[in-house]
Amino acid sequence: NAGVTQTPKFQVLKTGQSMTLQCAQDMNHNSMYWYRQDPGMGLRLIYYSASEGTTDKGEVPNGYNVSRLNKREFSLRLESAAPSQTSVYFCASSAQRGTYEQYFGPGTRLTVT
Amino acid sequence: RKEVEQDPGPFNVPEGATVAFNCTYSNSASQSFFWYRQDCRKEPKLLMSVYSSGNEDGRFTAQLNRASQYISLLIRDSKLSDSATYLCVAHDSNYQLIWGAGTKLIIKP
């Protein structure tokens, strides 16, 4: 099993450019999440999808959009990248929303110049 | 005030020693707690859940103190491979995970 996969692993953008981060899981999980991780701070939830067909804002949704394409795939889009969005982005999934273990992808290191 | 606070460390510990670190949480309604481990430039992985009665998994022991609102992680007989950042996590009443910034542990030979 691949678990949770993310592409790309690294990306450099110029301010104002757009891009989509892709995430897929093969564990038949219902819930998926996008986090960002910045130095000295805990993981912060950007958006989540409790189940296929639903998406909800997390703690820091501004500047991002998401699409739950199907049960396996959950993408994160930056429409107009800003230097403040320089971060490491992790996708995660869990069997259900709630007190279930979350499984993480390897992360995408994004730099916005 | 951060909702989940951890000492960032690093804790420098000789191999074979016992090390413990705490994590405090501010939301008394938090219901579930976890320790995740994150290796350098890798993704977090669940280390263990923290139950009200405490729990032990091999060399690792986790405790919850609801009265003082902290959880702890004890590592006995530390190994070089235990070097990592340990993330404390609390579930809030909306089932969102609130993450601490992590405690860095370095085990020295």
Coordinates of C-alpha atoms in Angstrom, one line a residue:
Chain A
N1 CA 0.0 0.0 0.0
A2 CA 1.3 3.5 -0.9
G3 CA -0.8 5.1 1.9
V4 CA -1.0 8.8 1.3
T5 CA 0.8 10.3 -1.7
Q6 CA 1.4 13.9 -2.5
T7 CA 2.7 15.7 -5.5
P8 CA 4.8 17.6 -6.0
K9 CA 7.5 17.2 -3.3
F10 CA 9.0 20.6 -3.9
Q11 CA 7.8 23.7 -5.6
V12 CA 9.0 27.3 -6.1
L13 CA 6.4 29.9 -7.1
K14 CA 6.6 33.6 -7.8
T15 CA 4.1 35.9 -6.0
G16 CA 0.8 35.8 -7.9
Q17 CA 1.2 32.4 -9.5
S18 CA -1.2 29.6 -9.0
M19 CA -0.8 25.9 -8.4
T20 CA -2.6 22.8 -7.2
L21 CA -1.2 20.4 -4.7
Q22 CA -2.4 16.8 -5.3
C23 CA -3.1 14.2 -2.6
A24 CA -4.4 10.7 -2.9
Q25 CA -4.9 7.9 -0.4
D26 CA -5.5 4.2 -1.0
M27 CA -6.7 3.2 2.4
N28 CA -10.4 3.7 1.7
H29 CA -10.6 6.5 4.2
N30 CA -13.6 8.8 4.4
S31 CA -11.9 11.9 5.8
M32 CA -9.0 13.9 4.4
Y33 CA -7.2 17.0 5.5
W34 CA -4.8 19.6 4.4
Y35 CA -2.3 21.1 6.9
R36 CA 0.5 23.6 6.8
Q37 CA 3.5 23.4 9.1
D38 CA 5.7 26.5 9.8
P39 CA 8.8 26.7 12.0
G40 CA 7.9 27.1 15.7
M41 CA 4.3 26.4 15.1
G42 CA 2.1 23.4 15.3
L43 CA 0.4 21.9 12.3
R44 CA -2.5 24.2 11.3
L45 CA -5.6 22.8 9.5
I46 CA -6.4 24.6 6.2
Y47 CA -9.4 22.6 5.0
Y48 CA -10.8 19.2 5.6
S49 CA -13.3 16.8 4.0
A50 CA -15.2 14.7 6.4
S51 CA -16.5 12.5 3.7
E52 CA -16.7 12.4 -0.1
G53 CA -18.7 15.4 -1.4
T54 CA -18.1 17.6 1.6
T55 CA -15.4 20.2 2.4
D56 CA -15.1 22.6 5.4
K57 CA -12.8 25.4 6.4
G58 CA -10.2 24.8 9.0
E59 CA -8.2 27.3 11.1
V60 CA -6.3 29.0 8.2
P61 CA -8.4 28.7 5.0
N62 CA -7.7 32.2 3.5
G63 CA -5.9 32.1 0.1
Y64 CA -6.7 28.4 -0.5
N65 CA -9.4 26.3 -2.1
V66 CA -9.9 22.6 -2.1
S67 CA -11.7 19.9 -4.1
R68 CA -12.6 16.5 -3.0
L69 CA -12.5 14.9 -6.4
N70 CA -13.6 11.5 -5.3
K71 CA -13.1 9.3 -2.2
R72 CA -9.3 8.9 -2.9
E73 CA -8.3 12.4 -4.0
F74 CA -8.3 15.8 -2.2
S75 CA -6.5 18.7 -3.9
L76 CA -5.4 22.1 -2.5
R77 CA -5.3 25.1 -4.8
L78 CA -3.4 28.4 -4.3
E79 CA -5.0 30.8 -6.6
S80 CA -2.6 33.7 -6.2
A81 CA 0.4 32.7 -4.2
A82 CA 1.9 35.0 -1.5
P83 CA 5.2 34.8 0.4
S84 CA 3.2 34.1 3.5
Q85 CA 2.2 30.8 2.0
T86 CA 5.8 29.6 2.0
S87 CA 5.4 26.5 4.1
V88 CA 5.4 22.7 4.2
Y89 CA 2.0 21.3 3.3
F90 CA 0.8 17.9 4.5
C91 CA -2.2 16.0 3.3
A92 CA -3.6 13.5 5.8
S93 CA -6.5 11.0 5.9
S94 CA -8.4 9.1 8.6
A95 CA -11.0 6.4 8.6
Q96 CA -13.6 8.9 9.9
R97 CA -13.5 12.4 11.2
G98 CA -13.0 12.2 14.9
T99 CA -10.7 10.4 17.3
Y100 CA -9.1 8.3 14.6
E101 CA -5.4 8.1 13.7
Q102 CA -4.5 10.4 10.9
Y103 CA -2.0 9.1 8.2
F104 CA 0.1 11.7 6.5
G105 CA 1.6 12.1 3.1
P106 CA 5.3 13.0 2.7
G107 CA 4.6 16.7 2.4
T108 CA 5.2 19.4 -0.2
R109 CA 7.8 22.1 0.4
L110 CA 6.5 25.3 -1.2
T111 CA 8.5 28.5 -1.5
V112 CA 6.9 31.6 -2.7
T113 CA 9.3 34.4 -3.8
Chain B
R1 CA -2.0 31.8 24.3
K2 CA -1.3 28.7 22.3
E3 CA -3.9 26.0 22.9
V4 CA -1.3 23.2 23.1
E5 CA 2.1 24.2 24.4
Q6 CA 5.3 22.2 24.4
D7 CA 8.9 22.9 25.4
P8 CA 10.7 23.1 22.0
G9 CA 13.9 21.7 23.4
P10 CA 16.2 20.3 22.2
F11 CA 16.5 17.7 24.9
N12 CA 20.0 16.2 24.6
V13 CA 20.0 12.9 26.3
P14 CA 22.6 10.1 26.4
E15 CA 21.7 6.7 25.0
G16 CA 20.1 4.5 27.6
A17 CA 18.8 7.3 29.7
T18 CA 15.2 8.0 30.6
V19 CA 13.6 11.2 29.3
A20 CA 10.3 12.8 30.0
F21 CA 8.5 15.8 28.5
N22 CA 5.2 17.4 29.1
C23 CA 2.6 19.2 27.1
T24 CA -0.1 21.5 28.4
Y25 CA -3.4 22.2 26.9
S26 CA -5.7 25.1 27.5
N27 CA -9.1 23.8 26.4
S28 CA -10.6 21.8 29.3
A29 CA -13.1 20.4 26.9
S30 CA -10.4 18.5 25.0
Q31 CA -11.4 14.9 24.9
S32 CA -8.7 12.9 23.3
F33 CA -4.9 13.2 23.2
F34 CA -2.1 11.8 21.2
W35 CA 1.6 11.8 20.8
Y36 CA 2.9 11.8 17.2
R37 CA 6.5 11.5 16.2
Q38 CA 8.1 13.4 13.3
D39 CA 11.5 12.7 12.0
C40 CA 13.5 15.5 10.4
R41 CA 11.9 16.6 7.1
K42 CA 9.4 13.7 7.3
E43 CA 5.7 13.4 8.0
P44 CA 4.2 13.0 11.5
K45 CA 3.3 9.4 12.5
L46 CA 1.2 8.3 15.4
L47 CA 3.3 7.2 18.4
M48 CA 0.5 6.5 20.9
S49 CA -2.8 7.6 22.1
V50 CA -3.2 8.9 25.7
Y51 CA -5.9 7.4 27.8
S52 CA -7.3 8.7 31.1
S53 CA -5.8 5.7 32.8
G54 CA -2.4 6.2 31.1
N55 CA -0.9 3.7 28.7
E56 CA 2.3 2.0 28.1
D57 CA 3.8 0.7 24.9
G58 CA 7.2 -0.9 25.3
R59 CA 9.6 1.7 26.4
F60 CA 7.0 4.5 26.0
T61 CA 4.6 5.6 28.7
A62 CA 2.0 8.3 28.3
Q63 CA 0.0 9.9 31.1
L64 CA -2.9 12.4 31.2
N65 CA -3.5 14.8 34.1
R66 CA -6.9 16.4 33.5
A67 CA -6.8 18.4 36.7
S68 CA -3.6 20.2 35.7
Q69 CA -4.3 19.9 32.0
Y70 CA -1.2 18.3 30.8
I71 CA -0.1 15.1 29.2
S72 CA 3.4 13.6 29.5
L73 CA 5.5 11.2 27.5
L74 CA 8.2 9.1 29.2
I75 CA 10.8 7.2 27.2
R76 CA 12.9 4.6 29.0
D77 CA 16.2 3.1 27.9
S78 CA 16.4 5.7 25.0
K79 CA 17.8 4.6 21.7
L80 CA 19.6 6.6 19.0
S81 CA 16.6 5.9 16.8
D82 CA 14.3 7.8 19.3
S83 CA 15.9 11.1 18.1
A84 CA 12.9 13.0 16.6
T85 CA 10.5 15.7 17.3
Y86 CA 7.5 14.6 19.4
L87 CA 4.2 16.4 18.7
C88 CA 1.5 16.6 21.3
V89 CA -2.0 16.7 20.0
A90 CA -5.4 17.3 21.5
H91 CA -8.8 16.8 20.1
D92 CA -11.3 19.5 20.7
S93 CA -15.0 19.1 21.0
N94 CA -15.4 19.7 17.3
Y95 CA -13.1 16.7 16.5
Q96 CA -10.4 19.1 15.2
L97 CA -6.8 18.2 16.1
I98 CA -4.9 21.0 17.9
W99 CA -1.2 20.5 17.4
G100 CA 1.7 21.5 19.6
A101 CA 4.8 22.8 17.9
G102 CA 6.8 19.8 19.1
T103 CA 9.7 18.9 21.4
K104 CA 12.9 18.0 19.7
L105 CA 14.8 15.1 21.2
I106 CA 18.4 14.2 20.4
I107 CA 19.8 11.0 21.8
K108 CA 23.6 11.0 21.9
P109 CA 25.8 7.9 21.9

